[in-house]
PDB file of C-alpha atoms in Angstrom:
ATOM      1  CA  UNK A   1       0.000   0.000   0.000  1.00 51.00           C
ATOM      2  CA  UNK A   2       2.924   2.305   0.813  1.00 77.00           C
ATOM      3  CA  UNK A   3       4.408   1.571  -2.595  1.00 78.00           C
ATOM      4  CA  UNK A   4       1.197   2.555  -4.415  1.00 82.00           C
ATOM      5  CA  UNK A   5       0.787   5.730  -2.362  1.00 84.00           C
ATOM      6  CA  UNK A   6       4.386   6.789  -3.023  1.00 84.00           C
ATOM      7  CA  UNK A   7       4.070   6.002  -6.732  1.00 82.00           C
ATOM      8  CA  UNK A   8       0.890   8.092  -6.999  1.00 86.00           C
ATOM      9  CA  UNK A   9       2.640  10.969  -5.191  1.00 84.00           C
ATOM     10  CA  UNK A  10       5.609  10.833  -7.602  1.00 84.00           C
ATOM     11  CA  UNK A  11       3.293  10.633 -10.616  1.00 86.00           C
ATOM     12  CA  UNK A  12       1.340  13.618  -9.289  1.00 88.00           C
ATOM     13  CA  UNK A  13       4.622  15.534  -8.848  1.00 83.00           C
ATOM     14  CA  UNK A  14       5.676  14.842 -12.453  1.00 82.00           C
ATOM     15  CA  UNK A  15       2.258  15.694 -13.873  1.00 87.00           C
ATOM     16  CA  UNK A  16       2.063  18.908 -11.849  1.00 87.00           C
ATOM     17  CA  UNK A  17       5.527  19.897 -13.066  1.00 81.00           C
ATOM     18  CA  UNK A  18       4.467  19.164 -16.652  1.00 81.00           C
ATOM     19  CA  UNK A  19       1.266  21.169 -16.153  1.00 84.00           C
ATOM     20  CA  UNK A  20       3.368  24.183 -15.185  1.00 83.00           C
ATOM     21  CA  UNK A  21       5.972  23.927 -17.967  1.00 79.00           C
ATOM     22  CA  UNK A  22       3.940  22.149 -20.689  1.00 79.00           C
ATOM     23  CA  UNK A  23       7.204  21.163 -22.387  1.00 80.00           C
ATOM     24  CA  UNK A  24       6.808  17.428 -22.976  1.00 83.00           C
ATOM     25  CA  UNK A  25       3.064  17.268 -23.623  1.00 86.00           C
ATOM     26  CA  UNK A  26       3.090  20.235 -25.995  1.00 88.00           C
ATOM     27  CA  UNK A  27       5.991  18.714 -27.942  1.00 88.00           C
ATOM     28  CA  UNK A  28       4.198  15.361 -28.173  1.00 89.00           C
ATOM     29  CA  UNK A  29       0.929  16.908 -29.403  1.00 91.00           C
ATOM     30  CA  UNK A  30       2.715  19.133 -31.949  1.00 91.00           C
ATOM     31  CA  UNK A  31       4.635  16.102 -33.253  1.00 91.00           C
ATOM     32  CA  UNK A  32       1.413  14.068 -33.522  1.00 91.00           C
ATOM     33  CA  UNK A  33      -0.257  16.913 -35.418  1.00 91.00           C
ATOM     34  CA  UNK A  34       2.670  17.216 -37.824  1.00 91.00           C
ATOM     35  CA  UNK A  35       2.615  13.474 -38.536  1.00 89.00           C
ATOM     36  CA  UNK A  36      -1.117  13.589 -39.292  1.00 89.00           C
ATOM     37  CA  UNK A  37      -0.790  16.640 -41.568  1.00 87.00           C
ATOM     38  CA  UNK A  38       2.183  15.157 -43.461  1.00 87.00           C
ATOM     39  CA  UNK A  39       0.339  11.866 -44.027  1.00 84.00           C
ATOM     40  CA  UNK A  40      -2.773  13.748 -45.142  1.00 81.00           C
ATOM     41  CA  UNK A  41      -0.677  15.466 -47.849  1.00 82.00           C
ATOM     42  CA  UNK A  42       1.138  12.267 -48.810  1.00 79.00           C
ATOM     43  CA  UNK A  43      -2.100  10.255 -49.174  1.00 77.00           C
ATOM     44  CA  UNK A  44      -5.340  11.570 -50.604  1.00 71.00           C
ATOM     45  CA  UNK A  45      -7.909  11.368 -47.754  1.00 66.00           C
ATOM     46  CA  UNK A  46     -10.725  11.097 -50.332  1.00 65.00           C
ATOM     47  CA  UNK A  47      -9.242   7.877 -51.711  1.00 68.00           C
ATOM     48  CA  UNK A  48     -10.610   4.785 -49.972  1.00 66.00           C
ATOM     49  CA  UNK A  49      -7.347   2.895 -50.424  1.00 67.00           C
ATOM     50  CA  UNK A  50      -5.598   5.396 -48.149  1.00 68.00           C
ATOM     51  CA  UNK A  51      -7.764   4.209 -45.254  1.00 72.00           C
ATOM     52  CA  UNK A  52      -5.458   1.192 -45.099  1.00 76.00           C
ATOM     53  CA  UNK A  53      -2.613   3.368 -43.783  1.00 83.00           C
ATOM     54  CA  UNK A  54      -4.592   4.698 -40.814  1.00 86.00           C
ATOM     55  CA  UNK A  55      -3.753   1.814 -38.403  1.00 87.00           C
ATOM     56  CA  UNK A  56      -0.068   2.373 -39.146  1.00 87.00           C
ATOM     57  CA  UNK A  57      -0.350   6.152 -38.724  1.00 89.00           C
ATOM     58  CA  UNK A  58      -2.036   5.706 -35.330  1.00 91.00           C
ATOM     59  CA  UNK A  59       0.882   3.668 -34.014  1.00 93.00           C
ATOM     60  CA  UNK A  60       3.522   5.893 -35.609  1.00 92.00           C
ATOM     61  CA  UNK A  61       2.004   8.751 -33.597  1.00 92.00           C
ATOM     62  CA  UNK A  62       1.883   6.725 -30.375  1.00 92.00           C
ATOM     63  CA  UNK A  63       5.392   5.272 -30.688  1.00 93.00           C
ATOM     64  CA  UNK A  64       7.311   8.403 -31.613  1.00 90.00           C
ATOM     65  CA  UNK A  65       5.323  10.732 -29.361  1.00 90.00           C
ATOM     66  CA  UNK A  66       5.919   8.235 -26.564  1.00 90.00           C
ATOM     67  CA  UNK A  67       9.673   8.263 -27.156  1.00 90.00           C
ATOM     68  CA  UNK A  68       9.728  12.069 -26.883  1.00 87.00           C
ATOM     69  CA  UNK A  69       8.210  11.789 -23.400  1.00 85.00           C
ATOM     70  CA  UNK A  70      10.224   8.768 -22.284  1.00 87.00           C
ATOM     71  CA  UNK A  71      13.521  10.416 -23.220  1.00 81.00           C
ATOM     72  CA  UNK A  72      12.876  13.258 -20.802  1.00 78.00           C
ATOM     73  CA  UNK A  73      11.270  11.368 -17.920  1.00 77.00           C
ATOM     74  CA  UNK A  74      14.513  10.398 -16.156  1.00 75.00           C
ATOM     75  CA  UNK A  75      16.873  12.925 -17.766  1.00 70.00           C
ATOM     76  CA  UNK A  76      15.093  15.747 -15.910  1.00 67.00           C
ATOM     77  CA  UNK A  77      15.784  13.981 -12.607  1.00 67.00           C
ATOM     78  CA  UNK A  78      19.444  13.515 -13.543  1.00 65.00           C
ATOM     79  CA  UNK A  79      19.925  17.155 -14.496  1.00 62.00           C
ATOM     80  CA  UNK A  80      18.430  18.440 -11.250  1.00 61.00           C
ATOM     81  CA  UNK A  81      20.281  15.839  -9.149  1.00 65.00           C
ATOM     82  CA  UNK A  82      16.964  14.740  -7.661  1.00 66.00           C
ATOM     83  CA  UNK A  83      17.363  11.072  -8.558  1.00 62.00           C
ATOM     84  CA  UNK A  84      19.954  10.594  -5.826  1.00 62.00           C
ATOM     85  CA  UNK A  85      17.550  12.182  -3.370  1.00 61.00           C
ATOM     86  CA  UNK A  86      14.776   9.816  -4.419  1.00 63.00           C
ATOM     87  CA  UNK A  87      17.085   6.807  -4.066  1.00 61.00           C
ATOM     88  CA  UNK A  88      18.169   7.689  -0.505  1.00 62.00           C
ATOM     89  CA  UNK A  89      14.604   8.558   0.540  1.00 62.00           C
ATOM     90  CA  UNK A  90      12.719   5.947   2.596  1.00 63.00           C
ATOM     91  CA  UNK A  91      10.874   4.456  -0.379  1.00 69.00           C
ATOM     92  CA  UNK A  92      11.204   1.425  -2.617  1.00 75.00           C
ATOM     93  CA  UNK A  93      12.907   1.892  -5.975  1.00 72.00           C
ATOM     94  CA  UNK A  94       9.928   0.149  -7.563  1.00 79.00           C
ATOM     95  CA  UNK A  95       7.715   3.062  -6.511  1.00 85.00           C
ATOM     96  CA  UNK A  96       9.931   5.425  -8.548  1.00 83.00           C
ATOM     97  CA  UNK A  97       9.435   3.228 -11.611  1.00 87.00           C
ATOM     98  CA  UNK A  98       5.696   2.935 -11.003  1.00 90.00           C
ATOM     99  CA  UNK A  99       5.336   6.700 -10.490  1.00 88.00           C
ATOM    100  CA  UNK A 100       7.244   7.470 -13.691  1.00 89.00           C
ATOM    101  CA  UNK A 101       5.220   4.855 -15.566  1.00 93.00           C
ATOM    102  CA  UNK A 102       1.907   6.359 -14.401  1.00 92.00           C
ATOM    103  CA  UNK A 103       2.998   9.886 -15.369  1.00 91.00           C
ATOM    104  CA  UNK A 104       4.244   8.786 -18.818  1.00 92.00           C
ATOM    105  CA  UNK A 105       1.161   6.655 -19.428  1.00 94.00           C
ATOM    106  CA  UNK A 106      -1.199   9.498 -18.464  1.00 93.00           C
ATOM    107  CA  UNK A 107       0.516  11.926 -20.848  1.00 92.00           C
ATOM    108  CA  UNK A 108       0.427   9.310 -23.606  1.00 93.00           C
ATOM    109  CA  UNK A 109      -3.329   8.866 -23.123  1.00 94.00           C
ATOM    110  CA  UNK A 110      -3.818  12.645 -23.378  1.00 93.00           C
ATOM    111  CA  UNK A 111      -1.900  12.688 -26.680  1.00 93.00           C
ATOM    112  CA  UNK A 112      -4.034   9.820 -28.008  1.00 93.00           C
ATOM    113  CA  UNK A 113      -7.304  11.470 -26.945  1.00 94.00           C
ATOM    114  CA  UNK A 114      -6.316  14.632 -28.826  1.00 92.00           C
ATOM    115  CA  UNK A 115      -4.607  13.163 -31.908  1.00 92.00           C
ATOM    116  CA  UNK A 116      -6.638  10.069 -32.871  1.00 92.00           C
ATOM    117  CA  UNK A 117     -10.003  11.878 -33.292  1.00 90.00           C
ATOM    118  CA  UNK A 118      -8.154  14.589 -35.269  1.00 90.00           C
ATOM    119  CA  UNK A 119      -6.703  11.876 -37.526  1.00 89.00           C
ATOM    120  CA  UNK A 120     -10.136  10.329 -38.156  1.00 87.00           C
ATOM    121  CA  UNK A 121     -11.592  13.774 -38.833  1.00 86.00           C
ATOM    122  CA  UNK A 122      -8.872  14.852 -41.271  1.00 84.00           C
ATOM    123  CA  UNK A 123      -9.059  11.577 -43.212  1.00 82.00           C
ATOM    124  CA  UNK A 124     -12.872  11.606 -43.093  1.00 79.00           C
ATOM    125  CA  UNK A 125     -12.699   8.091 -41.651  1.00 79.00           C
ATOM    126  CA  UNK A 126     -16.068   6.509 -40.866  1.00 77.00           C
ATOM    127  CA  UNK A 127     -15.601   4.239 -37.880  1.00 76.00           C
ATOM    128  CA  UNK A 128     -17.464   1.005 -38.629  1.00 74.00           C
ATOM    129  CA  UNK A 129     -15.694  -1.287 -36.157  1.00 75.00           C
ATOM    130  CA  UNK A 130     -16.055  -1.842 -32.434  1.00 81.00           C
ATOM    131  CA  UNK A 131     -15.123   1.236 -30.375  1.00 87.00           C
ATOM    132  CA  UNK A 132     -14.599  -0.781 -27.125  1.00 90.00           C
ATOM    133  CA  UNK A 133     -12.220  -3.178 -28.928  1.00 91.00           C
ATOM    134  CA  UNK A 134     -10.369  -0.255 -30.486  1.00 91.00           C
ATOM    135  CA  UNK A 135      -9.965   1.494 -27.122  1.00 93.00           C
ATOM    136  CA  UNK A 136      -8.784  -1.782 -25.575  1.00 94.00           C
ATOM    137  CA  UNK A 137      -6.115  -2.285 -28.253  1.00 94.00           C
ATOM    138  CA  UNK A 138      -4.837   1.286 -27.926  1.00 95.00           C
ATOM    139  CA  UNK A 139      -4.777   0.949 -24.128  1.00 96.00           C
ATOM    140  CA  UNK A 140      -2.914  -2.378 -24.129  1.00 95.00           C
ATOM    141  CA  UNK A 141      -0.411  -1.280 -26.766  1.00 94.00           C
ATOM    142  CA  UNK A 142       0.299   1.972 -24.954  1.00 94.00           C
ATOM    143  CA  UNK A 143       0.553   0.177 -21.607  1.00 95.00           C
ATOM    144  CA  UNK A 144       3.187  -2.275 -22.811  1.00 94.00           C
ATOM    145  CA  UNK A 145       5.143   0.310 -24.786  1.00 95.00           C
ATOM    146  CA  UNK A 146       5.288   2.780 -21.878  1.00 94.00           C
ATOM    147  CA  UNK A 147       6.011   0.069 -19.273  1.00 93.00           C
ATOM    148  CA  UNK A 148       9.046  -1.204 -21.185  1.00 94.00           C
ATOM    149  CA  UNK A 149      10.031   2.303 -22.294  1.00 92.00           C
ATOM    150  CA  UNK A 150      10.029   3.681 -18.741  1.00 91.00           C
ATOM    151  CA  UNK A 151      12.301   0.863 -17.592  1.00 90.00           C
ATOM    152  CA  UNK A 152      14.702   1.359 -20.514  1.00 90.00           C
ATOM    153  CA  UNK A 153      14.646   5.151 -20.015  1.00 87.00           C
ATOM    154  CA  UNK A 154      15.911   4.551 -16.457  1.00 83.00           C
ATOM    155  CA  UNK A 155      18.579   2.221 -17.844  1.00 83.00           C
ATOM    156  CA  UNK A 156      19.696   4.707 -20.509  1.00 80.00           C
ATOM    157  CA  UNK A 157      19.512   7.836 -18.331  1.00 75.00           C
ATOM    158  CA  UNK A 158      23.119   7.520 -17.112  1.00 71.00           C
ATOM    159  CA  UNK A 159      24.445   7.344 -20.668  1.00 71.00           C
ATOM    160  CA  UNK A 160      25.704  10.507 -22.383  1.00 69.00           C
ATOM    161  CA  UNK A 161      23.852   9.474 -25.536  1.00 72.00           C
ATOM    162  CA  UNK A 162      20.640   8.406 -23.790  1.00 68.00           C
ATOM    163  CA  UNK A 163      18.368  10.006 -26.406  1.00 73.00           C
ATOM    164  CA  UNK A 164      19.917   7.799 -29.093  1.00 80.00           C
ATOM    165  CA  UNK A 165      20.325   4.725 -26.883  1.00 83.00           C
ATOM    166  CA  UNK A 166      16.692   4.516 -25.779  1.00 84.00           C
ATOM    167  CA  UNK A 167      15.178   3.920 -29.266  1.00 86.00           C
ATOM    168  CA  UNK A 168      17.908   1.380 -30.056  1.00 87.00           C
ATOM    169  CA  UNK A 169      16.950  -0.623 -26.955  1.00 87.00           C
ATOM    170  CA  UNK A 170      13.218  -0.014 -27.129  1.00 89.00           C
ATOM    171  CA  UNK A 171      12.278  -0.954 -30.698  1.00 90.00           C
ATOM    172  CA  UNK A 172      13.630  -4.552 -30.729  1.00 91.00           C
ATOM    173  CA  UNK A 173      11.968  -5.385 -27.402  1.00 93.00           C
ATOM    174  CA  UNK A 174       8.595  -3.803 -28.208  1.00 93.00           C
ATOM    175  CA  UNK A 175       8.388  -5.171 -31.769  1.00 93.00           C
ATOM    176  CA  UNK A 176       6.002  -8.044 -30.795  1.00 92.00           C
ATOM    177  CA  UNK A 177       3.679  -5.524 -29.123  1.00 94.00           C
ATOM    178  CA  UNK A 178       3.718  -3.214 -32.138  1.00 93.00           C
ATOM    179  CA  UNK A 179       3.093  -6.042 -34.604  1.00 93.00           C
ATOM    180  CA  UNK A 180       0.205  -7.317 -32.491  1.00 93.00           C
ATOM    181  CA  UNK A 181      -1.524  -3.963 -31.991  1.00 94.00           C
ATOM    182  CA  UNK A 182      -1.115  -2.860 -35.623  1.00 92.00           C
ATOM    183  CA  UNK A 183      -2.643  -6.135 -36.841  1.00 91.00           C
ATOM    184  CA  UNK A 184      -5.474  -5.948 -34.292  1.00 92.00           C
ATOM    185  CA  UNK A 185      -6.148  -2.288 -35.109  1.00 91.00           C
ATOM    186  CA  UNK A 186      -6.272  -3.036 -38.838  1.00 89.00           C
ATOM    187  CA  UNK A 187      -8.819  -5.818 -38.323  1.00 88.00           C
ATOM    188  CA  UNK A 188     -10.978  -3.757 -35.944  1.00 89.00           C
ATOM    189  CA  UNK A 189     -11.026  -0.714 -38.240  1.00 85.00           C
ATOM    190  CA  UNK A 190     -11.452  -2.477 -41.584  1.00 80.00           C
ATOM    191  CA  UNK A 191     -12.733  -6.038 -41.234  1.00 74.00           C
ATOM    192  CA  UNK A 192     -14.764  -6.946 -38.146  1.00 71.00           C
ATOM    193  CA  UNK A 193     -15.583 -10.328 -39.717  1.00 73.00           C
ATOM    194  CA  UNK A 194     -12.123 -11.475 -38.597  1.00 77.00           C
ATOM    195  CA  UNK A 195     -12.611 -10.322 -35.003  1.00 83.00           C
ATOM    196  CA  UNK A 196     -11.429 -13.718 -33.713  1.00 86.00           C
ATOM    197  CA  UNK A 197      -7.996 -12.973 -35.208  1.00 87.00           C
ATOM    198  CA  UNK A 198      -8.006  -9.580 -33.518  1.00 88.00           C
ATOM    199  CA  UNK A 199      -8.834 -11.220 -30.176  1.00 91.00           C
ATOM    200  CA  UNK A 200      -5.905 -13.613 -30.638  1.00 92.00           C
ATOM    201  CA  UNK A 201      -3.564 -10.642 -31.210  1.00 93.00           C
ATOM    202  CA  UNK A 202      -5.038  -8.882 -28.167  1.00 93.00           C
ATOM    203  CA  UNK A 203      -4.391 -11.945 -26.003  1.00 94.00           C
ATOM    204  CA  UNK A 204      -0.787 -12.115 -27.238  1.00 94.00           C
ATOM    205  CA  UNK A 205      -0.188  -8.421 -26.482  1.00 94.00           C
ATOM    206  CA  UNK A 206      -1.808  -8.742 -23.041  1.00 95.00           C
ATOM    207  CA  UNK A 207       0.455 -11.672 -22.109  1.00 95.00           C
ATOM    208  CA  UNK A 208       3.525  -9.801 -23.371  1.00 94.00           C
ATOM    209  CA  UNK A 209       2.515  -6.684 -21.404  1.00 93.00           C
ATOM    210  CA  UNK A 210       2.050  -8.561 -18.148  1.00 94.00           C
ATOM    211  CA  UNK A 211       5.299 -10.525 -18.427  1.00 94.00           C
ATOM    212  CA  UNK A 212       7.440  -7.491 -19.185  1.00 93.00           C
ATOM    213  CA  UNK A 213       5.694  -5.246 -16.652  1.00 93.00           C
ATOM    214  CA  UNK A 214       6.472  -7.738 -13.885  1.00 92.00           C
ATOM    215  CA  UNK A 215      10.065  -8.214 -15.119  1.00 92.00           C
ATOM    216  CA  UNK A 216      10.641  -4.442 -15.252  1.00 89.00           C
ATOM    217  CA  UNK A 217       9.073  -4.018 -11.816  1.00 87.00           C
ATOM    218  CA  UNK A 218      11.397  -6.658 -10.312  1.00 87.00           C
ATOM    219  CA  UNK A 219      14.597  -5.473 -12.034  1.00 87.00           C
ATOM    220  CA  UNK A 220      14.243  -1.715 -11.540  1.00 84.00           C
ATOM    221  CA  UNK A 221      16.146  -1.863  -8.217  1.00 80.00           C
ATOM    222  CA  UNK A 222      19.299  -3.018  -9.990  1.00 81.00           C
ATOM    223  CA  UNK A 223      18.936  -0.495 -12.818  1.00 77.00           C
ATOM    224  CA  UNK A 224      18.530   2.549 -10.555  1.00 73.00           C
ATOM    225  CA  UNK A 225      21.463   1.533  -8.389  1.00 68.00           C
ATOM    226  CA  UNK A 226      23.887   1.471 -11.343  1.00 60.00           C
TER     227      UNK A 226
END
């Protein structure tokens, strides 16, 4: 219970700091908007064949906007020398990871809530699939990506080239998640007759999320002590 309370306090601290500066969230939303506008110029929104790229565009936005936030989540603590203070404080290292994860995940959800409806609107996309299934896929994909990304951001924070190191570590590990959610999103948005295939992908992503979340949670002590 102490761990959860401390994690919520740290997440609240990060979110309050972001609310004051608006640096990370603004950058993520601007990037998402630029991606959508560029794709709208590259593909004719009036052409039905371009609808096939929308599942990919959704996850391009989520992945690269997520990296922008993950890169700064631990670097800010390193620059202000507050990480050492957190480590010597009477709290578990796992609560630091959980707090950072909750803050990153919340900001990622805000970006998705703003950008995905804008994408559908700009491409004049008529949603014919299942909204609950779509929300579930986006939630699970974001959960796994941010859980692994937060752990790797802590691992890469001590490196001088952390902004370059994080993507190099993150993409190979999260590839199964990205493949699963892109396939599930494509089925849900374009062909609900194959919903059983989408459910199979969802189950795979859920298992992957849970395994890696637990592994990251258990190993964060060693990473933060390095």
